[in-house]
Coordinates of C-alpha atoms and ligand atoms in Angstrom, one line a residue:
X1 CA -52.2 -111.8 1.0
X2 CA -54.9 -113.1 -1.4
X3 CA -58.5 -112.8 -0.4
X4 CA -61.3 -114.7 -1.9
X5 CA -63.3 -112.7 -4.3
X6 CA -66.6 -112.4 -2.4
X7 CA -68.7 -112.2 -5.4
X8 CA -68.9 -110.7 -8.9
X9 CA -71.8 -110.4 -11.2
X10 CA -72.0 -110.2 -15.0
X11 CA -72.6 -106.8 -16.6
X12 CA -76.2 -106.2 -17.4
X13 CA -77.7 -104.3 -20.2
X14 CA -77.9 -100.6 -19.2
X15 CA -80.4 -100.3 -16.4
X16 CA -79.8 -96.6 -16.7
X17 CA -78.8 -94.2 -19.3
X18 CA -76.5 -92.1 -17.1
X19 CA -74.3 -93.0 -14.2
X20 CA -73.5 -90.2 -11.8
X21 CA -70.7 -91.0 -9.3
X22 CA -71.1 -88.6 -6.3
X23 CA -73.9 -86.9 -4.5
X24 CA -72.5 -83.5 -3.5
X25 CA -73.6 -80.3 -5.1
X26 CA -72.1 -81.1 -8.5
X27 CA -73.5 -84.7 -8.7
X28 CA -76.9 -83.6 -7.6
X29 CA -77.1 -80.7 -10.0
X30 CA -76.0 -83.0 -12.8
X31 CA -78.5 -85.8 -11.9
X32 CA -81.4 -83.3 -12.0
X33 CA -80.4 -82.0 -15.4
X34 CA -79.8 -85.5 -16.7
X35 CA -83.2 -86.8 -15.5
X36 CA -84.8 -84.5 -18.1
X37 CA -83.3 -86.7 -20.8
X38 CA -83.1 -90.3 -19.4
X39 CA -82.8 -92.5 -16.4
X40 CA -80.0 -91.7 -13.9
X41 CA -78.3 -93.7 -11.2
X42 CA -76.5 -91.7 -8.5
X43 CA -73.8 -93.6 -6.6
X44 CA -72.3 -92.5 -3.3
X45 CA -69.8 -94.2 -1.1
X46 CA -71.0 -94.3 2.5
X47 CA -74.0 -92.3 3.5
X48 CA -75.6 -90.4 0.6
X49 CA -75.3 -87.1 2.5
X50 CA -71.7 -87.3 3.5
X51 CA -69.7 -84.9 1.2
X52 CA -67.7 -81.7 1.4
X53 CA -70.7 -79.9 0.0
X54 CA -72.7 -80.3 3.1
X55 CA -70.0 -78.7 5.3
X56 CA -69.5 -75.6 3.2
X57 CA -69.7 -72.6 5.5
X58 CA -68.9 -69.2 4.0
X59 CA -71.3 -69.2 1.1
X60 CA -71.6 -69.1 -2.6
X61 CA -70.2 -66.3 -4.8
X62 CA -72.5 -64.9 -7.4
X63 CA -72.8 -61.5 -9.1
X64 CA -76.3 -60.7 -8.1
X65 CA -76.0 -57.6 -5.9
X66 CA -76.8 -54.1 -7.1
X67 CA -73.1 -53.0 -6.8
X68 CA -71.9 -56.1 -8.7
X69 CA -71.6 -57.3 -12.2
X70 CA -70.4 -60.5 -13.9
X71 CA -67.5 -58.6 -15.5
X72 CA -66.2 -57.7 -12.0
X73 CA -66.7 -61.3 -10.8
X74 CA -64.8 -62.4 -13.9
X75 CA -61.9 -60.1 -13.3
X76 CA -61.6 -61.0 -9.6
X77 CA -61.6 -64.7 -10.4
X78 CA -58.9 -64.3 -13.0
X79 CA -56.8 -62.1 -10.7
X80 CA -56.9 -64.7 -7.9
X81 CA -56.0 -67.5 -10.4
X82 CA -52.6 -65.9 -11.2
X83 CA -52.7 -66.5 -14.9
X84 CA -53.7 -70.1 -14.8
X85 CA -57.4 -69.8 -15.2
X86 CA -59.0 -70.6 -18.6
X87 CA -60.9 -67.5 -19.5
X88 CA -63.8 -69.2 -21.4
X89 CA -64.4 -71.5 -18.3
X90 CA -64.5 -68.5 -16.0
X91 CA -66.8 -66.7 -18.3
X92 CA -69.2 -69.6 -18.2
X93 CA -69.0 -69.8 -14.4
X94 CA -69.7 -66.1 -13.7
X95 CA -72.3 -65.6 -16.4
X96 CA -74.4 -68.7 -15.8
X97 CA -74.0 -68.5 -12.0
X98 CA -76.8 -66.1 -11.4
X99 CA -79.3 -68.3 -13.4
X100 CA -78.3 -71.4 -11.4
X101 CA -78.7 -69.6 -8.1
X102 CA -82.1 -68.2 -9.1
X103 CA -83.1 -71.8 -10.1
X104 CA -82.0 -73.0 -6.7
X105 CA -84.0 -70.3 -5.0
X106 CA -87.0 -71.4 -7.1
X107 CA -86.5 -74.9 -5.8
X108 CA -86.7 -73.6 -2.3
X109 CA -83.3 -72.4 -1.2
X110 CA -83.4 -69.8 1.5
X111 CA -80.4 -67.5 1.5
X112 CA -80.0 -65.0 4.4
X113 CA -81.6 -61.6 4.0
X114 CA -81.2 -58.2 5.7
X115 CA -84.2 -55.8 5.5
X116 CA -85.9 -58.0 2.9
X117 CA -82.8 -58.0 0.6
X118 CA -80.2 -60.7 0.2
X119 CA -77.3 -60.2 2.5
X120 CA -74.1 -60.3 0.4
X121 CA -70.9 -60.9 2.5
X122 CA -67.3 -60.1 1.6
X123 CA -64.5 -62.6 1.5
X124 CA -60.8 -62.4 0.6
X125 CA -59.8 -61.2 -2.9
X126 CA -63.4 -60.3 -3.8
X127 CA -63.6 -56.6 -4.8
X128 CA -67.4 -56.7 -4.1
X129 CA -69.6 -58.1 -1.4
X130 CA -71.0 -61.1 -3.3
X131 CA -71.2 -64.1 -1.1
X132 CA -74.7 -65.4 -0.4
X133 CA -75.1 -67.5 2.7
X134 CA -77.7 -69.6 4.5
X135 CA -78.4 -69.9 8.2
X136 CA -75.2 -67.8 8.9
X137 CA -72.6 -70.4 8.2
X138 CA -74.6 -73.4 6.9
X139 CA -74.7 -72.6 3.2
X140 CA -73.6 -76.1 2.0
X141 CA -76.2 -77.8 4.2
X142 CA -79.0 -75.6 2.8
X143 CA -77.9 -76.2 -0.9
X144 CA -77.6 -79.9 -0.5
X145 CA -81.0 -80.0 1.3
X146 CA -82.7 -78.3 -1.6
X147 CA -80.9 -80.1 -4.4
X148 CA -81.5 -83.5 -2.7
X149 CA -85.2 -82.8 -2.1
X150 CA -85.6 -81.6 -5.8
X151 CA -83.7 -84.6 -7.1
X152 CA -85.7 -87.0 -4.9
X153 CA -88.9 -85.7 -6.7
X154 CA -87.5 -86.7 -10.1
X155 CA -88.9 -90.2 -10.8
X156 CA -86.1 -91.1 -13.2
X157 CA -83.4 -90.8 -10.6
X158 CA -82.4 -93.9 -8.7
X159 CA -80.0 -93.9 -5.7
X160 CA -77.4 -96.3 -4.5
X161 CA -75.7 -95.2 -1.2
X162 CA -72.9 -97.2 0.4
X163 CA -71.7 -98.2 -3.1
X164 CA -68.0 -97.6 -3.7
X165 CA -66.9 -97.1 -7.3
X166 CA -63.7 -99.0 -7.7
X167 CA -62.8 -98.3 -11.3
X168 CA -64.2 -97.0 -14.6
X169 CA -64.7 -99.6 -17.4
X170 CA -63.2 -98.6 -20.7
X171 CA -63.9 -100.6 -23.9
X172 CA -62.6 -99.6 -27.2
X173 CA -61.4 -96.3 -25.9
X174 CA -64.8 -95.3 -24.5
X175 CA -65.9 -95.2 -20.9
X176 CA -68.9 -97.6 -20.7
X177 CA -69.5 -98.0 -17.0
X178 CA -68.0 -98.7 -13.7
X179 CA -67.0 -101.5 -11.3
X180 CA -69.0 -100.9 -8.1
X181 CA -68.5 -102.4 -4.6
X182 CA -71.5 -102.9 -2.4
X183 CA -70.0 -101.8 0.9
X184 CA -72.5 -103.8 3.0
X185 CA -72.6 -107.1 1.0
X186 CA -69.0 -107.0 -0.2
X187 CA -70.1 -107.9 -3.8
X188 CA -68.8 -106.2 -6.9
X189 CA -70.9 -105.4 -10.0
X190 CA -70.2 -103.8 -13.3
X191 CA -72.8 -101.1 -14.1
X192 CA -73.2 -100.1 -17.7
X193 CA -74.4 -96.7 -19.0
X194 CA -74.4 -94.5 -22.1
X195 CA -72.2 -91.9 -20.3
X196 CA -70.5 -91.7 -16.9
X197 CA -70.3 -88.5 -14.9
X198 CA -67.7 -88.2 -12.2
X199 CA -68.5 -85.9 -9.3
X200 CA -66.5 -87.5 -6.6
X201 CA -65.1 -84.3 -4.9
X202 CA -61.5 -83.6 -3.7
X203 CA -58.6 -85.3 -2.1
X204 CA -57.9 -83.3 1.1
X205 CA -57.4 -86.5 3.1
X206 CA -54.0 -86.9 1.4
X207 CA -52.8 -84.4 4.0
X208 CA -52.5 -84.9 7.8
X209 CA -54.3 -81.5 8.4
X210 CA -57.4 -81.0 6.3
X211 CA -60.8 -79.4 6.5
X212 CA -62.2 -82.1 4.3
X213 CA -64.4 -85.0 5.5
X214 CA -62.9 -88.5 5.8
X215 CA -64.3 -89.6 2.4
X216 CA -62.3 -87.0 0.4
X217 CA -59.7 -89.5 -0.8
X218 CA -59.3 -88.5 -4.4
X219 CA -61.0 -91.7 -5.8
X220 CA -62.3 -90.0 -8.9
X221 CA -58.9 -88.6 -9.9
X222 CA -57.1 -91.9 -9.3
X223 CA -59.7 -93.9 -11.2
X224 CA -59.8 -91.5 -14.1
X225 CA -56.0 -91.7 -14.3
X226 CA -56.1 -95.5 -14.3
X227 CA -58.7 -95.3 -17.1
X228 CA -56.5 -93.2 -19.3
X229 CA -57.9 -89.7 -18.7
X230 CA -55.7 -86.6 -18.4
X231 CA -55.2 -84.9 -15.1
X232 CA -54.3 -81.2 -14.9
X233 CA -52.5 -79.0 -12.4
X234 CA -52.4 -81.5 -9.6
X235 CA -49.8 -79.6 -7.7
X236 CA -52.3 -76.8 -7.1
X237 CA -53.6 -77.5 -3.7
X238 CA -55.3 -74.7 -1.7
X239 CA -54.5 -74.5 2.0
X240 CA -57.1 -72.7 4.0
X241 CA -55.5 -70.2 6.5
X242 CA -57.8 -70.9 9.4
X243 CA -58.7 -74.2 10.8
X244 CA -59.1 -75.0 14.5
X245 CA -55.8 -76.0 16.1
X246 CA -56.3 -78.2 19.2
X247 CA -54.5 -81.4 20.0
X248 CA -57.8 -83.0 20.7
X249 CA -59.9 -81.8 17.7
X250 CA -60.0 -82.4 14.0
X251 CA -59.0 -79.3 12.0
X252 CA -62.5 -77.9 11.8
X253 CA -62.8 -75.0 9.4
X254 CA -63.2 -71.4 10.7
X255 CA -64.7 -69.6 7.8
X256 CA -63.0 -66.8 5.9
X257 CA -66.3 -65.0 6.5
X258 CA -65.2 -64.4 10.1
X259 CA -62.4 -62.3 8.8
X260 CA -64.8 -60.8 6.3
X261 CA -66.9 -59.6 9.2
X262 CA -63.8 -58.0 10.9
X263 CA -62.1 -61.0 12.6
X264 CA -58.3 -60.4 13.2
X265 CA -55.3 -62.7 13.1
X266 CA -52.8 -62.4 16.0
X267 CA -49.6 -64.3 16.6
X268 CA -49.0 -66.0 20.0
X269 CA -47.7 -62.8 21.4
X270 CA -51.1 -61.2 20.7
X271 CA -49.7 -59.0 17.9
X272 CA -51.7 -58.2 14.8
X273 CA -49.3 -59.2 11.9
X274 CA -51.2 -59.5 8.6
X275 CA -50.6 -55.8 7.6
X276 CA -46.9 -56.7 7.3
X277 CA -47.8 -59.2 4.6
X278 CA -50.5 -57.6 2.5
X279 CA -52.3 -54.3 2.2
X280 CA -55.7 -56.1 2.7
X281 CA -54.3 -57.5 6.0
X282 CA -56.6 -60.2 7.4
X283 CA -58.5 -60.3 4.1
X284 CA -55.4 -60.9 2.0
X285 CA -55.7 -63.6 -0.7
X286 CA -55.9 -67.1 0.7
X287 CA -52.5 -68.3 -0.3
X288 CA -50.8 -65.2 1.1
X289 CA -52.7 -65.4 4.4
X290 CA -51.9 -69.1 4.8
X291 CA -48.2 -68.5 4.2
X292 CA -48.2 -65.4 6.4
X293 CA -49.5 -67.6 9.3
X294 CA -46.9 -70.2 8.5
X295 CA -44.2 -67.6 8.7
X296 CA -45.5 -66.2 12.0
X297 CA -45.7 -69.7 13.4
X298 CA -42.1 -70.3 12.5
X299 CA -40.9 -66.9 13.8
X300 CA -42.6 -67.5 17.2
X301 CA -41.9 -71.2 17.3
X302 CA -45.5 -71.9 17.7
X303 CA -47.9 -74.5 16.2
X304 CA -50.7 -72.0 15.7
X305 CA -51.7 -68.3 15.6
X306 CA -55.0 -66.9 16.9
X307 CA -58.2 -65.8 15.2
X308 CA -59.8 -63.0 17.3
X309 CA -63.5 -62.3 16.8
X310 CA -64.3 -61.3 20.4
X311 CA -64.8 -57.6 19.5
X312 CA -67.7 -58.5 17.1
X313 CA -70.0 -59.0 20.1
X314 CA -71.7 -62.1 21.5
X315 CA -75.1 -61.6 19.9
X316 CA -73.7 -61.0 16.4
X317 CA -71.3 -64.0 16.6
X318 CA -74.1 -66.4 17.7
X319 CA -76.4 -65.2 15.0
X320 CA -73.8 -65.0 12.2
X321 CA -71.8 -68.1 13.0
X322 CA -74.0 -70.5 14.9
X323 CA -72.3 -73.7 13.7
X324 CA -68.8 -72.5 14.3
X325 CA -69.8 -71.1 17.7
X326 CA -71.4 -74.3 18.9
X327 CA -68.7 -76.5 17.5
X328 CA -65.9 -74.6 19.2
X329 CA -67.9 -74.6 22.4
X330 CA -67.9 -78.4 22.2
X331 CA -64.1 -78.1 22.4
X332 CA -64.4 -75.7 25.4
X333 CA -63.6 -72.6 23.4
X334 CA -66.1 -69.8 23.8
X335 CA -65.3 -67.7 20.7
X336 CA -67.3 -64.8 22.0
X337 CA -64.7 -64.4 24.8
X338 CA -61.5 -66.2 23.7
X339 CA -59.1 -66.1 20.8
X340 CA -59.3 -69.2 18.7
X341 CA -56.1 -71.2 18.0
X342 CA -55.8 -71.7 14.3
X343 CA -53.4 -73.1 11.7
X344 CA -53.6 -73.7 7.9
X345 CA -55.0 -77.0 6.5
X346 CA -55.3 -78.6 3.1
X347 CA -58.7 -77.4 1.8
X348 CA -59.3 -77.7 -1.9
X349 CA -57.9 -79.3 -5.1
X350 CA -57.6 -76.8 -7.9
X351 CA -56.2 -79.5 -10.1
X352 CA -58.1 -82.6 -11.1
X353 CA -59.5 -84.5 -14.1
X354 CA -59.0 -82.2 -17.1
X355 CA -62.3 -81.1 -18.7
X356 CA -63.1 -78.6 -21.5
X357 CA -65.7 -75.9 -20.9
X358 CA -68.6 -78.5 -21.4
X359 CA -67.3 -80.8 -18.7
X360 CA -66.1 -83.4 -21.2
X361 CA -62.8 -85.2 -20.2
X362 CA -60.2 -86.5 -22.6
X363 CA -61.8 -89.9 -22.3
X364 CA -64.9 -90.2 -24.5
X365 CA -68.0 -91.2 -22.5
X366 CA -66.5 -89.7 -19.2
X367 CA -67.6 -86.3 -18.0
X368 CA -66.5 -84.6 -14.7
X369 CA -67.8 -81.8 -12.6
X370 CA -67.1 -80.1 -9.3
X371 CA -63.9 -80.5 -7.2
X372 CA -62.8 -83.7 -9.0
X373 CA -62.5 -81.8 -12.2
X374 CA -60.0 -79.2 -13.4
X375 CA -62.3 -77.1 -15.5
X376 CA -60.0 -74.1 -15.6
X377 CA -62.1 -71.8 -13.4
X378 CA -59.8 -71.6 -10.4
X379 CA -56.3 -71.4 -11.9
X380 CA -53.5 -71.4 -9.3
X381 CA -55.7 -70.0 -6.4
X382 CA -59.4 -70.5 -6.1
X383 CA -61.4 -67.4 -5.3
X384 CA -63.3 -68.1 -2.0
X385 CA -66.8 -69.4 -2.5
X386 CA -66.5 -70.1 -6.2
X387 CA -66.5 -73.8 -5.9
X388 CA -70.2 -74.3 -4.8
X389 CA -71.0 -72.1 -7.8
X390 CA -68.8 -74.3 -10.0
X391 CA -70.6 -77.4 -8.8
X392 CA -73.9 -75.9 -9.9
X393 CA -72.8 -74.4 -13.3
X394 CA -70.5 -77.3 -14.4
X395 CA -72.8 -79.9 -12.9
X396 CA -75.5 -78.7 -15.4
X397 CA -73.0 -78.2 -18.2
X398 CA -71.4 -81.7 -17.9
X399 CA -74.9 -83.2 -17.8
X400 CA -75.7 -81.5 -21.1
X401 CA -72.5 -82.8 -22.6
X402 CA -73.3 -86.3 -21.4
X403 CA -76.7 -86.1 -23.1
X404 CA -75.0 -85.0 -26.3
X405 CA -72.5 -87.8 -26.1
X406 CA -75.2 -90.4 -25.5
X407 CA -77.1 -89.1 -28.5
X408 CA -74.1 -89.6 -30.7
X409 CA -73.4 -93.2 -29.4
X410 CA -76.7 -95.0 -29.7
X411 CA -75.4 -98.3 -31.1
X412 CA -75.2 -101.4 -29.0
X413 CA -72.2 -101.3 -26.7
X414 CA -72.0 -105.1 -26.3
X415 CA -71.7 -106.8 -22.9
X416 CA -69.0 -105.6 -20.6
X417 CA -66.5 -107.8 -18.9
X418 CA -67.4 -108.9 -15.4
X419 CA -65.8 -107.4 -12.3
X420 CA -63.7 -110.6 -11.8
X421 CA -62.4 -110.4 -15.4
X422 CA -61.5 -106.7 -14.9
X423 CA -59.7 -107.3 -11.6
X424 CA -56.7 -109.0 -13.3
X425 CA -56.0 -111.3 -10.4
X426 CA -57.3 -112.4 -7.0
X427 CA -58.4 -109.7 -4.6
X428 CA -55.8 -108.7 -1.9
X429 CA -55.7 -106.8 1.3
X430 CA -53.1 -104.3 2.6
X431 CA -51.3 -105.4 5.7
X432 CA -52.1 -102.3 7.6
X433 CA -54.1 -99.8 5.6
X434 CA -54.6 -97.4 8.5
X435 CA -50.9 -97.2 9.1
X436 CA -50.1 -96.5 5.5
X437 CA -52.9 -93.9 5.3
X438 CA -51.5 -92.1 8.3
X439 CA -47.9 -92.2 7.1
X440 CA -48.9 -90.9 3.7
X441 CA -50.9 -88.0 5.2
X442 CA -47.9 -87.0 7.4
X443 CA -45.4 -87.3 4.5
X444 CA -47.6 -85.1 2.3
X445 CA -48.1 -82.5 5.1
X446 CA -44.4 -82.3 5.8
X447 CA -42.9 -82.5 2.3
X448 CA -45.6 -81.6 -0.2
X449 CA -47.5 -79.0 1.8
X450 CA -47.7 -75.3 2.0
X451 CA -43.9 -74.8 1.4
X452 CA -42.1 -77.1 -0.9
X453 CA -38.6 -77.6 -2.2
X454 CA -37.0 -79.8 -4.8
X455 CA -35.3 -81.8 -2.0
X456 CA -38.5 -82.3 0.0
X457 CA -40.4 -83.3 -3.1
X458 CA -37.7 -85.7 -4.4
X459 CA -37.6 -87.4 -1.0
X460 CA -41.4 -87.6 -0.8
X461 CA -41.5 -89.1 -4.3
X462 CA -39.0 -91.9 -3.4
X463 CA -41.3 -93.0 -0.6
X464 CA -44.5 -92.6 -2.6
X465 CA -43.1 -94.8 -5.4
X466 CA -42.4 -97.5 -2.9
X467 CA -45.9 -97.3 -1.5
X468 CA -47.4 -97.2 -4.9
X469 CA -45.8 -100.5 -5.7
X470 CA -47.3 -102.0 -2.6
X471 CA -50.7 -100.5 -3.4
X472 CA -50.8 -101.4 -7.1
X473 CA -52.9 -104.5 -6.7
X474 CA -56.6 -105.3 -6.9
X475 CA -58.2 -104.8 -3.4
X476 CA -61.5 -106.0 -2.2
X477 CA -62.2 -103.6 0.7
X478 CA -63.0 -99.9 0.6
X479 CA -60.4 -99.1 3.2
X480 CA -57.6 -100.5 1.0
X481 CA -59.0 -99.1 -2.2
X482 CA -59.1 -95.6 -0.7
X483 CA -55.4 -95.9 0.4
X484 CA -54.5 -97.0 -3.1
X485 CA -56.2 -94.0 -4.6
X486 CA -54.6 -91.6 -2.0
X487 CA -51.1 -93.0 -2.9
X488 CA -51.7 -92.5 -6.6
X489 CA -53.1 -89.0 -6.2
X490 CA -50.4 -88.0 -3.7
X491 CA -47.8 -89.1 -6.2
X492 CA -49.4 -87.0 -9.0
X493 CA -49.4 -84.0 -6.7
X494 CA -45.7 -84.5 -5.8
X495 CA -44.6 -85.1 -9.4
X496 CA -46.4 -82.1 -10.7
X497 CA -45.0 -80.0 -7.8
X498 CA -41.5 -81.0 -8.7
X499 CA -42.1 -80.3 -12.3
X500 CA -43.3 -76.8 -11.7
X501 CA -40.1 -75.0 -10.9
X502 CA -41.6 -71.7 -10.0
X503 CA -44.0 -70.3 -7.4
X504 CA -47.5 -69.5 -8.5
X505 CA -50.6 -69.0 -6.4
X506 CA -51.0 -71.8 -3.9
X507 CA -47.9 -73.6 -5.2
X508 CA -44.9 -72.3 -3.3
X509 CA -41.4 -73.5 -4.0
X510 CA -39.0 -72.1 -1.4
X511 CA -36.2 -72.9 -3.9
X512 CA -37.9 -71.0 -6.7
X513 CA -39.3 -67.8 -5.3
X514 CA -39.4 -66.0 -8.6
X515 CA -43.1 -65.6 -9.3
X516 CA -42.8 -64.3 -12.8
X517 CA -40.9 -66.9 -14.7
X518 CA -42.1 -67.2 -18.3
X519 CA -43.5 -70.7 -18.1
X520 CA -46.0 -69.7 -15.4
X521 CA -49.0 -69.9 -17.8
X522 CA -48.2 -73.6 -18.6
X523 CA -50.3 -76.3 -17.1
X524 CA -49.0 -79.5 -15.8
X525 CA -50.7 -82.6 -17.2
X526 CA -50.5 -86.2 -16.3
X527 CA -51.6 -89.3 -18.2
X528 CA -50.7 -92.9 -17.9
X529 CA -48.0 -93.8 -20.4
X530 CA -50.1 -96.8 -21.6
X531 CA -53.2 -98.7 -20.9
X532 CA -51.3 -101.2 -18.7
X533 CA -52.4 -102.5 -15.3
X534 CA -50.7 -103.3 -12.0
X535 CA -47.5 -101.6 -11.1
X536 CA -47.3 -99.5 -14.3
X537 CA -48.3 -96.1 -13.3
X538 CA -45.8 -94.1 -15.4
X539 CA -47.0 -90.7 -16.3
X540 CA -46.2 -88.3 -19.0
X541 CA -45.5 -84.7 -17.9
X542 CA -45.2 -82.1 -20.6
X543 CA -46.1 -78.5 -21.2
X544 CA -49.7 -78.1 -22.4
X545 CA -48.6 -76.7 -25.7
X546 CA -46.8 -79.9 -26.6
X547 CA -49.5 -82.1 -25.1
X548 CA -52.3 -80.5 -27.1
X549 CA -51.2 -82.0 -30.4
X550 CA -51.3 -85.6 -29.1
X551 CA -54.3 -85.7 -26.8
X552 CA -57.8 -87.1 -27.6
Ligands
FAD601 P1 -68.4 -83.4 -2.7 O1 -69.4 -82.5 -2.2 O2 -67.2 -83.7 -1.9 O3 -69.2 -84.8 -3.0 C1 -68.4 -86.0 -3.4 C2 -69.4 -87.1 -3.6 O4 -68.7 -88.2 -4.2 C3 -69.9 -87.7 -2.3 O5 -71.2 -88.0 -2.4 C4 -69.1 -89.0 -2.1 O6 -69.8 -90.1 -1.5 C5 -68.9 -89.4 -3.6 N1 -67.8 -90.3 -3.8 C6 -66.5 -90.0 -3.7 N2 -65.7 -91.1 -4.0 C7 -66.6 -92.1 -4.4 C8 -66.4 -93.4 -4.8 N3 -65.2 -94.0 -5.0 N4 -67.6 -94.1 -5.1 C9 -68.8 -93.6 -5.0 N5 -69.0 -92.3 -4.6 C10 -67.9 -91.6 -4.3 N6 -66.8 -73.9 -1.3 C11 -67.5 -72.8 -1.5 O7 -67.8 -72.4 -2.6 N7 -68.0 -72.1 -0.4 C12 -67.8 -72.5 0.9 O8 -68.3 -71.8 1.8 C13 -67.1 -73.6 1.1 N8 -66.8 -74.0 2.4 C14 -66.2 -75.2 2.6 C15 -66.1 -75.7 3.9 C16 -65.5 -77.0 4.1 C17 -65.4 -77.5 5.5 C18 -65.0 -77.7 3.0 C19 -64.4 -79.1 3.2 C20 -65.1 -77.2 1.7 C21 -65.7 -76.0 1.5 N9 -65.9 -75.5 0.2 C22 -66.6 -74.3 0.0 C23 -65.5 -76.3 -1.0 C24 -66.7 -77.0 -1.5 O9 -67.6 -77.3 -0.4 C25 -66.4 -78.2 -2.3 O10 -65.4 -77.9 -3.2 C26 -67.6 -78.7 -3.1 O11 -68.7 -78.8 -2.2 C27 -67.3 -80.0 -3.8 O12 -68.5 -80.5 -4.3 P2 -68.5 -81.8 -5.2 O13 -69.9 -82.1 -5.5 O14 -67.5 -81.7 -6.2 O15 -68.0 -83.0 -4.2
SIN602 C1 -64.8 -70.5 4.1 O1 -66.0 -70.4 4.5 O2 -63.8 -69.9 4.5 C2 -64.6 -71.5 2.9 C3 -65.0 -70.8 1.7 C4 -64.5 -71.6 0.5 O3 -63.7 -72.5 0.7 O4 -64.8 -71.2 -0.6

């Protein structure tokens, strides 16, 4: 069904030096750093404040307490990552983390204190109490508040909310800008910049159950793939053990910090079960806790287990978890008196657009930071509360790399093609985008979720390939463009999951339970086979060692 192209505009000379796509923690930190060196335009789809960052609850991990040290944070992160972290990236994360947090505090962030000292909480797989939090369980909200206020004070930063980035523009093998859809006017424009920084967050919406907000549709990963950048470890999806399970509610997150404060997991018979799965019981690593819950649900033929915090006391619960308390109350659950029905949900993408330690991708002119990127800090299982820190550290790092790239590329880029020229045909609409979106989410949850097998993945891939053919057209509306991106990202996840024939961290193959196979340190990588458009979405999967010789 062809739809008239509502309007395209010719590319203009760069109004800005740097384009930042995304206004969560990573995008805001990057924009602030970039504004010291040139003009910056921050694009967000929908409302500028809507992001995963603003919903972050538990806190931000940082080695700042007296009992802690960056070397211990380093070791904990590597251990959680099951051999798939890149050590130099983790070193950058943990060693620059304290400076970034001190900077945030200087800009006005108020982290919770006890007796005049910062209150450091414990979360799963941390050997020290090192999680800083704000207003109990509103850490992300506080960080975004401060970053946004500081960014707004920088005169060289401009903002465009409700502007959906459709695709990256690559000329001569260099990323030169982006095609952007004005969601209100329906017009499409090509924006040009000296460097483009992707900070578009994750892809949790590819799953029927997710803690992520509705805008986490993997756009950045899909557009980077289409532009020719390399994606890494897409099969590594983290499932959070505890999200609210009610037929009438979205899977609202129940922070791991609740178990850090002594919350217990019970099956539907009321029995404590976590000690049967891990010596740390309720504070077992996230992947183990999620699968343990899955097993208990299967054994008891139930759709959920319970999180019990009733013994922590009403006053403590209300003070420590005010957002969670009031949200559950809205669904008629008083968590001070009742056990909370919980079930795992897709939570975080460890994989994403491959970057080096500076935040540079394999595509010159394109940088990436935050959840959209695979910077190597999380490996096969992200340590809780490391992602807000990653957004700060790698937001700043990728900004510095963007400045360096721009400095090396000062020559005239020439005019870019118009959006109409780049579309490659008249704009279309999907017949029923909502139906396809929902079917995709259910397929991924059922066949590419917490427990995978070769059969489930092969059958999912057959369906995803059919949908990908339907969705491989130029669309004019955000709703259709998001579904297209979700299908492409979902296919990457399923392909990589089929490729990885062993279980490691969050990736669990019920047909390959051996967790010590020799190839476990290999990364999966995806790249389009050519720079073709339309239905051609062939990807090249190969071990990192073979790939290295050919990339870039
Ligand atoms: P986001 O914050 O998701 O921002 C993405 C931005 O990109 C948005 O502004 C969006 O509008 C924009 N965007 C996306 N696509 C487009 C497009 N096509 N065009 C234009 N703009 C686009 N991590 C922790 O470390 N600690 C926690 O306590 C914690 N709690 C969490 C709780 C919840 C409920 C969730 C969902 C996640 C939590 N995480 C936590 C994970 C963490 O919040 C995220 O990984 C992190 O905030 C991601 O930040 P980001 O800047 O990369 O992306
Ligand atoms: C949580 O509060 O449990 C989420 C923390 C995280 O995802 O890092």
